[in-house]
CSV table of C-alpha atoms in Angstrom, one decimal:
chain,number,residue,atom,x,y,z
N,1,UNK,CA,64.3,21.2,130.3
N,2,UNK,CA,65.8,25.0,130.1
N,3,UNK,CA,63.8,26.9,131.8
N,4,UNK,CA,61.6,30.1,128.6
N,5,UNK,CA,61.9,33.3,130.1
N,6,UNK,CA,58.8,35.6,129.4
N,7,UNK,CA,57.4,38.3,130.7
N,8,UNK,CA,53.4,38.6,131.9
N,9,UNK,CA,51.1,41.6,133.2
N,10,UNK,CA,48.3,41.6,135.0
N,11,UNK,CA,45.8,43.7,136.6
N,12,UNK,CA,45.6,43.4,140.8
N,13,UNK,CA,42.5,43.8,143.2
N,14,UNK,CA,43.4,47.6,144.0
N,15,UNK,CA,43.7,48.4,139.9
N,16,UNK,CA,47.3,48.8,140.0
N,17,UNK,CA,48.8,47.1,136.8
N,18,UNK,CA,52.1,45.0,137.2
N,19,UNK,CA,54.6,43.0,135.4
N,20,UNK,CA,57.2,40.2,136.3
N,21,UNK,CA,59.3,37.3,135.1
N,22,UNK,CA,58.0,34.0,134.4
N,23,UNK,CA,59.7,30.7,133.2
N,24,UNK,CA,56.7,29.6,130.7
N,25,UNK,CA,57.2,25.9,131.2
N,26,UNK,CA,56.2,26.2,134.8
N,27,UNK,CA,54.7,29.2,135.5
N,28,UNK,CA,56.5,30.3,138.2
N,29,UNK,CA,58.0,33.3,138.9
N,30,UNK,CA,61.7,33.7,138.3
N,31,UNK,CA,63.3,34.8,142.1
N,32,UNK,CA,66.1,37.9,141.7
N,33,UNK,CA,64.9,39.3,139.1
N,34,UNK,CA,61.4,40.2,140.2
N,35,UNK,CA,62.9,40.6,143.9
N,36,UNK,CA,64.7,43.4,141.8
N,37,UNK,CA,62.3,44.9,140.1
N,38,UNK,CA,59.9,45.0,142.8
N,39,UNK,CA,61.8,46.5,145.5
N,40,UNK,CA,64.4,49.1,143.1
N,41,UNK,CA,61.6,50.1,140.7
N,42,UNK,CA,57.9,49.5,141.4
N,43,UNK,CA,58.8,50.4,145.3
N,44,UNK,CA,60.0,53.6,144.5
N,45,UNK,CA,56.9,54.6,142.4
N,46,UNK,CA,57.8,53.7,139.1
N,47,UNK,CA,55.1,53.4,136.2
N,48,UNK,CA,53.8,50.8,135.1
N,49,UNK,CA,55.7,51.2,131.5
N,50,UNK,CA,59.4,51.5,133.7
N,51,UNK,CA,58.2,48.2,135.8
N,52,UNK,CA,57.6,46.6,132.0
N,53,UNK,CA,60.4,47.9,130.3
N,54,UNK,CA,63.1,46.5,132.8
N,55,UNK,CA,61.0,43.4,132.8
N,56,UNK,CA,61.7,42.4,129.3
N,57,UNK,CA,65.0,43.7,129.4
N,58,UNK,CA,66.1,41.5,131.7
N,59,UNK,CA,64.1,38.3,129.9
N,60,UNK,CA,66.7,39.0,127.4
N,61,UNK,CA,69.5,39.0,129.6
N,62,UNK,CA,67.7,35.7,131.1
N,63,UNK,CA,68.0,34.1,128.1
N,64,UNK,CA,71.6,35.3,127.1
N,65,UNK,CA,72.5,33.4,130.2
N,66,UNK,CA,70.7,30.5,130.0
N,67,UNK,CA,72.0,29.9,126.0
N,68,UNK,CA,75.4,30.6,126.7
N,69,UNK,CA,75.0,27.6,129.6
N,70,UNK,CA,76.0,30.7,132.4
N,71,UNK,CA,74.9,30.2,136.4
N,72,UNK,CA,75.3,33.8,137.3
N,73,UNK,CA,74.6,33.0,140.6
N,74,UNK,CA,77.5,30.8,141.3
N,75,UNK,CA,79.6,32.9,138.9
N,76,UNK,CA,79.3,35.6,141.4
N,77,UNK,CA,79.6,33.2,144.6
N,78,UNK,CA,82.9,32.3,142.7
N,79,UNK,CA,84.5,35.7,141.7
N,80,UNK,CA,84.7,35.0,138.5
N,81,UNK,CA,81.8,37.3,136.8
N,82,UNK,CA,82.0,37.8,133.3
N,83,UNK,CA,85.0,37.4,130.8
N,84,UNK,CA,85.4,40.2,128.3
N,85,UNK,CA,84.1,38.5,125.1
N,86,UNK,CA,81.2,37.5,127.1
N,87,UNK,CA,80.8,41.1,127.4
N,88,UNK,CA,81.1,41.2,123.5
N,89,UNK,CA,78.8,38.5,123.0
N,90,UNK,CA,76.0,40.0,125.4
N,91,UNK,CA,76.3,43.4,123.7
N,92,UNK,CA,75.7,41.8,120.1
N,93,UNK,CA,72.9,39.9,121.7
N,94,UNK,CA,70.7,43.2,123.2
N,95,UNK,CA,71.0,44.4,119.9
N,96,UNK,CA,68.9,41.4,118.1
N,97,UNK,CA,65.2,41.8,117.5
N,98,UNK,CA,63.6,38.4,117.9
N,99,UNK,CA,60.4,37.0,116.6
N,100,UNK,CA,57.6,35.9,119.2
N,101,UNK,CA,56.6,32.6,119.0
N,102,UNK,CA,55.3,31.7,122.5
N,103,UNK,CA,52.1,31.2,120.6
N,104,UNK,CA,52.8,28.6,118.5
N,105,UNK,CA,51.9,25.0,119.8
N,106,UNK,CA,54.3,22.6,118.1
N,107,UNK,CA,53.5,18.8,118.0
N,108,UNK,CA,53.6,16.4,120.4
N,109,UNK,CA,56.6,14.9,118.9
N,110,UNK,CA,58.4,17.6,118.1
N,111,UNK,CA,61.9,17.4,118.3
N,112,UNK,CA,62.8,21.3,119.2
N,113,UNK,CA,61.9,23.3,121.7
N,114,UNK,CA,60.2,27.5,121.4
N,115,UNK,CA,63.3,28.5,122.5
N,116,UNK,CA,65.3,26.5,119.9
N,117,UNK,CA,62.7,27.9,117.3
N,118,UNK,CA,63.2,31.3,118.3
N,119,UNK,CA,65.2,33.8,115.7
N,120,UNK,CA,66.0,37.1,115.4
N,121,UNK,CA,64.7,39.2,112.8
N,122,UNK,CA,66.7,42.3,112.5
N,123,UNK,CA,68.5,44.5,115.2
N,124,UNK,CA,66.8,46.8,117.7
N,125,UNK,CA,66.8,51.0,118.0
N,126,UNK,CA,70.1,52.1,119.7
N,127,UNK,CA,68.0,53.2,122.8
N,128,UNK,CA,66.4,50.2,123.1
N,129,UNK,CA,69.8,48.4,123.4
N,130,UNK,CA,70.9,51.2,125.6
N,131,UNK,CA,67.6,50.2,127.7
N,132,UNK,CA,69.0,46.7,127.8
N,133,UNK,CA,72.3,47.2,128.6
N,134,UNK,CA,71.9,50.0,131.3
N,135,UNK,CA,68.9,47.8,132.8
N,136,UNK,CA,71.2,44.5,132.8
N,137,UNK,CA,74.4,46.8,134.6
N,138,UNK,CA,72.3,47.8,137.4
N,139,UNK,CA,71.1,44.3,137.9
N,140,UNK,CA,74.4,42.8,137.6
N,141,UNK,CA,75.8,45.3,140.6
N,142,UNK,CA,72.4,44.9,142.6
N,143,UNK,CA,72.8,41.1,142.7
N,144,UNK,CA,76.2,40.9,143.6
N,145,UNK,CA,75.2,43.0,146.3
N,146,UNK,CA,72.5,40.3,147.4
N,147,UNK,CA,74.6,37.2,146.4
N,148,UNK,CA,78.1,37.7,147.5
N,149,UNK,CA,78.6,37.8,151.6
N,150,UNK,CA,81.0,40.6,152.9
N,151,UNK,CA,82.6,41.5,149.5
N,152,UNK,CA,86.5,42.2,149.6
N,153,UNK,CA,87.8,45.7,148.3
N,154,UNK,CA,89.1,43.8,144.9
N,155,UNK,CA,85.4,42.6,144.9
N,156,UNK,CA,83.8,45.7,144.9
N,157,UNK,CA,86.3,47.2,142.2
N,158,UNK,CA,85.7,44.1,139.8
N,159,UNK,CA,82.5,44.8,140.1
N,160,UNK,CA,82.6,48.3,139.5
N,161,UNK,CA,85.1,47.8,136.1
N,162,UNK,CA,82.3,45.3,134.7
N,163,UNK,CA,79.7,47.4,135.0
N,164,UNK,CA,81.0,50.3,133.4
N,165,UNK,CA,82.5,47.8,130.7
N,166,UNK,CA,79.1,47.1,130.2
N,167,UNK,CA,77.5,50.4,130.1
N,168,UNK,CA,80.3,51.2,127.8
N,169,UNK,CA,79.0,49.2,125.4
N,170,UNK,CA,75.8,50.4,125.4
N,171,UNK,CA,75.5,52.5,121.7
N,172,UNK,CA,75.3,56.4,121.3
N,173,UNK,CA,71.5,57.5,122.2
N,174,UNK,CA,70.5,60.8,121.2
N,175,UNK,CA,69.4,63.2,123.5
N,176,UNK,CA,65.5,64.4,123.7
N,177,UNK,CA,65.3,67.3,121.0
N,178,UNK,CA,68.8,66.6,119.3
N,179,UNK,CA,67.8,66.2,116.1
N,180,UNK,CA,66.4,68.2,113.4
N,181,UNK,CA,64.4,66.0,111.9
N,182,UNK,CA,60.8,67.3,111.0
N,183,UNK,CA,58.6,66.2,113.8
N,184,UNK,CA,55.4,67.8,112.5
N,185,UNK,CA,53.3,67.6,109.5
N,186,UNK,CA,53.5,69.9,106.6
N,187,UNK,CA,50.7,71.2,105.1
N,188,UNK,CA,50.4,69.2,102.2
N,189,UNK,CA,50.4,65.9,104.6
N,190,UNK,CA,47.3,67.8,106.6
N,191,UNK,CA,45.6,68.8,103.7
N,192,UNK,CA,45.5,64.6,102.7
N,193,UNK,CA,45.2,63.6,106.1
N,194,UNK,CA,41.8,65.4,106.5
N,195,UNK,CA,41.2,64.5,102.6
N,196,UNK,CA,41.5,60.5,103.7
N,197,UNK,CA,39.1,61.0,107.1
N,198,UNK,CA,36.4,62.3,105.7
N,199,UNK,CA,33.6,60.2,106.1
N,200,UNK,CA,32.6,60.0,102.6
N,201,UNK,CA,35.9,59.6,101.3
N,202,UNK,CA,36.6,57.0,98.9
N,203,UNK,CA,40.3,56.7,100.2
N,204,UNK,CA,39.2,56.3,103.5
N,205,UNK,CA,40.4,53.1,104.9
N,206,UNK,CA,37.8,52.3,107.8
N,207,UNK,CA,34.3,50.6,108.1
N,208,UNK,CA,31.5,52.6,108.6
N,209,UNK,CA,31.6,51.8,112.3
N,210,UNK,CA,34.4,53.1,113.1
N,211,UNK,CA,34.9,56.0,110.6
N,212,UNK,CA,33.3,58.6,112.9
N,213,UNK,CA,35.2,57.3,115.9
N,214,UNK,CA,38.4,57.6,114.1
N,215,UNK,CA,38.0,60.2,112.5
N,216,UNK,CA,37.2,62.2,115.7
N,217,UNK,CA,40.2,60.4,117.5
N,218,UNK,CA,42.8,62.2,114.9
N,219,UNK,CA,40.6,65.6,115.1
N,220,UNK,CA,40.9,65.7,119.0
N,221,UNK,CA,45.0,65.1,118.7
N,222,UNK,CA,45.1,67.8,116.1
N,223,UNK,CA,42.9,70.3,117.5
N,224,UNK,CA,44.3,69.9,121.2
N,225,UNK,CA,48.0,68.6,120.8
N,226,UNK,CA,46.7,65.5,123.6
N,227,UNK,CA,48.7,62.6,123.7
N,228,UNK,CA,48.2,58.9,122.8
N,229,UNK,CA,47.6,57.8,126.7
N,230,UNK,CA,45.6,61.3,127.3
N,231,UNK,CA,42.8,60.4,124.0
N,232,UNK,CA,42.4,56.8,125.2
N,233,UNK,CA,41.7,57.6,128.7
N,234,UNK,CA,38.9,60.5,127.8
N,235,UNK,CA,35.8,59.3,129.6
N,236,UNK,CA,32.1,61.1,128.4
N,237,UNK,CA,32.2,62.9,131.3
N,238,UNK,CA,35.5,64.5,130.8
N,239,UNK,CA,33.5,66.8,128.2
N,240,UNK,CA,31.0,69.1,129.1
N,241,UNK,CA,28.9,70.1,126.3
N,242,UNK,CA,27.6,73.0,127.7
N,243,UNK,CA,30.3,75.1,128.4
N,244,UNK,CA,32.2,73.1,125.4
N,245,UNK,CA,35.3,72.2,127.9
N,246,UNK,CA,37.2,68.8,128.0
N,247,UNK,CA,39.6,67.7,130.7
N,248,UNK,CA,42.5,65.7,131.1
N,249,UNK,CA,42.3,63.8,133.7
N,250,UNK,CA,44.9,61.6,135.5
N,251,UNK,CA,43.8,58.3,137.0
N,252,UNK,CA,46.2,55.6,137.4
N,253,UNK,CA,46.1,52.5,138.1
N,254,UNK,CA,42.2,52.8,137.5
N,255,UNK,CA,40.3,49.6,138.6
N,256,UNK,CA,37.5,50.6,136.1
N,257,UNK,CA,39.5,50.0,133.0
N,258,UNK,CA,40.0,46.9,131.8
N,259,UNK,CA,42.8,47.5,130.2
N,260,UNK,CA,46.2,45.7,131.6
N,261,UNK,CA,48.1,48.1,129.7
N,262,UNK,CA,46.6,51.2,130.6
N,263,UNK,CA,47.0,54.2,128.6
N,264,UNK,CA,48.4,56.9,130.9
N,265,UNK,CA,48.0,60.5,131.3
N,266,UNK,CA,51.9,61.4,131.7
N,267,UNK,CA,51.8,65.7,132.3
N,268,UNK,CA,49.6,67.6,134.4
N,269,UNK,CA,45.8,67.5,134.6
N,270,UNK,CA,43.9,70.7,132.4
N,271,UNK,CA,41.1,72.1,131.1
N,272,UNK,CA,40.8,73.1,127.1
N,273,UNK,CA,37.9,74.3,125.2
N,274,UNK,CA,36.8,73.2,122.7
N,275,UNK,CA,34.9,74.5,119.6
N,276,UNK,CA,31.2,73.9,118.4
N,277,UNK,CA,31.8,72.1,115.0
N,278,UNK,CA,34.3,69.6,117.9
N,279,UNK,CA,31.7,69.1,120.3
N,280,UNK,CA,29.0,68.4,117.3
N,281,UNK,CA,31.9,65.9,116.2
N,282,UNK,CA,31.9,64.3,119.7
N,283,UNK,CA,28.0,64.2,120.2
N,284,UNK,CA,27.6,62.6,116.6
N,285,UNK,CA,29.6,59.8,117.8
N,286,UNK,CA,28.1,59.5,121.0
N,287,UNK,CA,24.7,59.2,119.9
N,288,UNK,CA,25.6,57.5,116.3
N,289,UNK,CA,28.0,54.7,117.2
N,290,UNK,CA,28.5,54.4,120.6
N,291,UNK,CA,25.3,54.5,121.7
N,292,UNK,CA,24.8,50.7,119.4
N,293,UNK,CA,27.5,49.1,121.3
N,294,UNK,CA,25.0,48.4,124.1
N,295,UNK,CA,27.8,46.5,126.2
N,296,UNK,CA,29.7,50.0,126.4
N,297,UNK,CA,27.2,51.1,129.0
N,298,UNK,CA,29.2,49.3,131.3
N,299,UNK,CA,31.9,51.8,131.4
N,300,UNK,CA,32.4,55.8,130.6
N,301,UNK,CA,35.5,55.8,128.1
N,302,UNK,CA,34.5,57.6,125.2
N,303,UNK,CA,36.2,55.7,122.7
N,304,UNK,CA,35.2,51.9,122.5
N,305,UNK,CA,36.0,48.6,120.3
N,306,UNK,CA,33.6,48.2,118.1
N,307,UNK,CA,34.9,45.5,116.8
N,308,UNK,CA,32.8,41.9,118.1
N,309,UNK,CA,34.7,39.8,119.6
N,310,UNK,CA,36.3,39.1,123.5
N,311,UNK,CA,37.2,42.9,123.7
N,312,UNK,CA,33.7,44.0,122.0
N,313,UNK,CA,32.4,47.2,124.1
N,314,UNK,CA,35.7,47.6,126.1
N,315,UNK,CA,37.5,51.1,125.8
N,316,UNK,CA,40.0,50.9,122.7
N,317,UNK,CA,43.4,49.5,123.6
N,318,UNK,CA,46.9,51.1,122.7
N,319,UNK,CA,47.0,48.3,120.2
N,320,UNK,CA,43.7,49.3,118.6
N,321,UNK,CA,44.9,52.9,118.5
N,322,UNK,CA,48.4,52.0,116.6
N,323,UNK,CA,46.0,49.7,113.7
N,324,UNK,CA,44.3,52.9,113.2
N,325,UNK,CA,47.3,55.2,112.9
N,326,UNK,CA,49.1,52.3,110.5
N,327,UNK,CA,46.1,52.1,108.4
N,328,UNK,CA,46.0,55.7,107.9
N,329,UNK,CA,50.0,55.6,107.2
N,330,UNK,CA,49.5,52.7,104.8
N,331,UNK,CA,46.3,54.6,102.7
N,332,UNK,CA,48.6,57.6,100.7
N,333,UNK,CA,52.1,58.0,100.2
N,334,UNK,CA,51.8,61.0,101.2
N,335,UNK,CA,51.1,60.0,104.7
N,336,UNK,CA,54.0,57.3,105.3
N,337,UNK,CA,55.3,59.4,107.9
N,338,UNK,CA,52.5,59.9,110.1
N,339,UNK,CA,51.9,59.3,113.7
N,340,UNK,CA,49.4,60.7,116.3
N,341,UNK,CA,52.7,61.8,118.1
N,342,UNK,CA,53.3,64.6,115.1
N,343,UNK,CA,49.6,65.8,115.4
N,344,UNK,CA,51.3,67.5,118.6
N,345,UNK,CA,54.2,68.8,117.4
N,346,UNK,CA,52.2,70.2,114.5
N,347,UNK,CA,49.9,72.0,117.1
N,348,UNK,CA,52.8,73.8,118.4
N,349,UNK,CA,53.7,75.1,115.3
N,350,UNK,CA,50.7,76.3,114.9
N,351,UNK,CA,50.7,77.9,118.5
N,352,UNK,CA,53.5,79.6,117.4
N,353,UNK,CA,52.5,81.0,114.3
N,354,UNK,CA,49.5,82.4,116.2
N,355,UNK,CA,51.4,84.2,118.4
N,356,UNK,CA,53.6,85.3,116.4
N,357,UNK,CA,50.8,86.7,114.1
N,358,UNK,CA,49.2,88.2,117.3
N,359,UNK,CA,49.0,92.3,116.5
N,360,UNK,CA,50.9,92.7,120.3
N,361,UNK,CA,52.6,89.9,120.4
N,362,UNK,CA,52.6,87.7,124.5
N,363,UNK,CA,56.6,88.1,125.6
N,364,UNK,CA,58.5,85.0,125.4
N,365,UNK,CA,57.8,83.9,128.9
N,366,UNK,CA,54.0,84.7,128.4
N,367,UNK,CA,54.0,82.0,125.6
N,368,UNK,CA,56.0,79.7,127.4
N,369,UNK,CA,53.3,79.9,130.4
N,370,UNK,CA,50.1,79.6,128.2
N,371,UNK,CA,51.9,76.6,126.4
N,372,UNK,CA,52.8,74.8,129.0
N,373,UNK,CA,49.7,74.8,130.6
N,374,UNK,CA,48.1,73.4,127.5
N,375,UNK,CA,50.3,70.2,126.3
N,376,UNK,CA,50.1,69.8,130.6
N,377,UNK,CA,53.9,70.5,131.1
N,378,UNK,CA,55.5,72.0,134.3
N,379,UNK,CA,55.5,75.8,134.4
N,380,UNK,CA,59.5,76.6,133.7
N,381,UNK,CA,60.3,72.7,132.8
N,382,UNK,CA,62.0,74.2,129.4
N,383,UNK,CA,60.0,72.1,127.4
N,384,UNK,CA,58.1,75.0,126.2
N,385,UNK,CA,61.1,76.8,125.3
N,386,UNK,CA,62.2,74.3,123.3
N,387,UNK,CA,59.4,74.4,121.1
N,388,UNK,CA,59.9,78.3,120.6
N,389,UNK,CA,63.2,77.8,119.9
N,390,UNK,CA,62.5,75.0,116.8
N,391,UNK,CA,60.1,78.3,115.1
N,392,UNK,CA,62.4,80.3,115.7
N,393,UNK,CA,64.9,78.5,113.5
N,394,UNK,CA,62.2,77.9,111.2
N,395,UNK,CA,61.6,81.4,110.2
N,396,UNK,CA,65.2,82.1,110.5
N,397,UNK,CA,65.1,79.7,107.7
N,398,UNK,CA,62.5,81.3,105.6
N,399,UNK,CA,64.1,84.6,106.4
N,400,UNK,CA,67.4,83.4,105.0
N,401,UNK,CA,65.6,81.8,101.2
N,402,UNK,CA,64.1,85.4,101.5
N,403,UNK,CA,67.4,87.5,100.9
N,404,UNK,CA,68.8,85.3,98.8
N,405,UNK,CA,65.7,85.7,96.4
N,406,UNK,CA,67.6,88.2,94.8
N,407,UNK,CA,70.6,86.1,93.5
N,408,UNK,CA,71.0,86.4,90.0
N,409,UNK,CA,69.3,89.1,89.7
N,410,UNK,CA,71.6,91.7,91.5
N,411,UNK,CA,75.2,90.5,91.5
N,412,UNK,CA,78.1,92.3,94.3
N,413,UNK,CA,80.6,94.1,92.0
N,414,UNK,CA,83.2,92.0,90.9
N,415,UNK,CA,81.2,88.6,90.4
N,416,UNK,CA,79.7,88.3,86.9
N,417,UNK,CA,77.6,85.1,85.8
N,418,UNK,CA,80.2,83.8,84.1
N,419,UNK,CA,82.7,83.1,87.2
């Protein structure tokens, strides 16, 4: 039987969450590749999501292997590596998105295996076949490295040529900030948004359980610019009601949360306030919702799973999180672009405009400081600047529409409406 590459988390004793290789039929771990990820990624302090990523990346390349009949093993003990429309046929096959089916429990007679069953169902993002690919080249060179005994100097250079024939083929990946697409809301989408969430709203798509919890989840992104991993890690006593201050807080690899995929705080720790009519928000839910998920008392996440079930009274999962967002996206057309990640790039556009609407105005590097410690990043990371950089060409824009309000109105001399 071929061995069924998958991957599989789990939480250890200490709280620290890992991933590695398994061949499903048996259960075992597969050897190289988790000697590889554990001693080039998680030993040098990794996260959790890097230790995941190159995990499934290589289960791909796993599989590519094993249904193209290749021992890469003894292709390497043999010098002869990989032939260039192999290289082709591993690049077409990073790109495939392929449907799970490790759940499904076929008959006993069956005459196909999951594996057999298994189809693609579209193509992957370029950077996720750029993860694949760059992921598989550094394997590829590590292993040699751990397989082949005293390499020769052709050796070495073979190896070098194939992997950069395989980054090579990795597909063009936009850099962070390249585009110009719209990243936040406009005012229209907030304006529904808000519509949709309020509690009474006949358009809003969530039980009356979870309304307030949901609702509040969207309010605290908007109001604060937090991320995902920062919301879902909130414990109660993150927020001090008295002084109306929350605080990010970073614990990895916490052995409290049960979570095996454990939402991460990824910038620095800080300190916001936090309006009354936010902290009424937050008490309402504490002493409304949460308060009748009595097995919730177990733990001090703010938000939990309301949910009964297995996961009843646990803190909300990333999962949980993204049916929210989607059934939010799903309730207007309006909203078809929204994401919890926007709710932070609309707070700082609205950071901006504040500042820039400030009678005496911070200086440019005053702005950059106060932002930065907000959204958590490194004081002169350039992140910041970014950000003032995308208003800038905004109004820039609305400057430009500006003086050409005039147009047929006032004409230079020479041009007449009729050229």
């Amino acid at each position: 039987m071929k061995p069924k590459f998958s991957s599989k988390s789990f939480i250890m004793d200490s709280g620290e969450r890992y991933c590695h290789m398994i061949d499903a039929n048996s259960g075992e771990p597969v050897f190289h590749p988790n000697l590889y990820v554990t001693t080039q990624i998680r030993n040098n302090s990794l996260s959790f999501s890097t230790v995941s990523a190159a995990v499934s990346n290589l289960v791909i390349f796993m599989r590519f292997l094993s249904r193209r009949n290749i021992d890469l093993e003894e292709r390497i003990r043999t010098r002869r590596f990989f032939a260039e429309h192999e290289l082709d046929a591993l690049r077409d096959f990073t790109q495939l998105r392929f449907k799970r089916v490790s759940r499904i429990k076929l008959p006993a007679d069956s005459m196909f295996t999951l594996e057999e069953l298994e189809e693609s169902e579209g193509t992957v993002e370029n950077g996720t076949q750029y993860s694949r690919l760059t992921t598989i080249a550094l394997y590829f060179e590590w292993l040699v490295g751990s397989v082949l005994i005293n390499p020769s100097f052709e050796d070495t250079e073979m190896v070098k040529r194939i992997v950069e024939q395989i980054k090579t083929r990795r597909p063009k990946k936009k850099g962070r900030n390249e585009t110009d697409a719209v990243k936040s809301l406009n005012d229209d989408e907030l304006d529904k948004l808000f519509e949709v969430l309020k509690l009474d709203s006949e358009f809003n798509p969530f039980t009356e359980e979870v309304r307030r919890r949901n609702r509040l989840m969207i309010l605290l992104m908007y109001h604060l610019g937090i991320r995902r991993g920062e919301l879902l890690n909130l414990r109660i006593s993150d927020i001090d009601m008295n002084s109306n201050q929350l605080s990010i807080v970073r614990r990895p690899d916490d052995r409290f949360d049960s979570r095996v995929y454990e939402p991460n705080v990824k910038t620095l720790e800080r300190t916001h306030p936090i309006k009354d009519s936010l902290v009424e928000e937050i008490q309402q839910y504490i002493v409304v919702d949460r308060r009748k998920v009595k097995i919730a008392r177990r733990h001090a996440f703010l938000f939990v799973t309301h949910k009964k079930g297995p996961t009843y009274g646990n803190p909300i999962s990333i999962s949980g999180y993204n049916k929210v967002i989607g059934l939010v996206r799903e309730v207007a057309p309006l909203l078809y672009r929204f994401t919890g990640h926007k709710l932070r790039h609309s707070w700082n556009d609205m950071f901006s405009e504040r500042m820039d609407n400030m009678d005496i105005p911070y200086t440019e590097e005053k702005q950059e400081q106060i932002r930065s410690y907000l959204m958590g990043w490194s004081p002169g990371s350039g992140t910041a600047a970014t950000y003032n950089k995308r208003f800038i060409k905004k109004e820039a824009g609305k400057a430009s529409l500006a003086m050409q309000s005039n147009i047929g109105v006032r004409q230079p001399k020479g041009i007449s409406d009729e050229e």
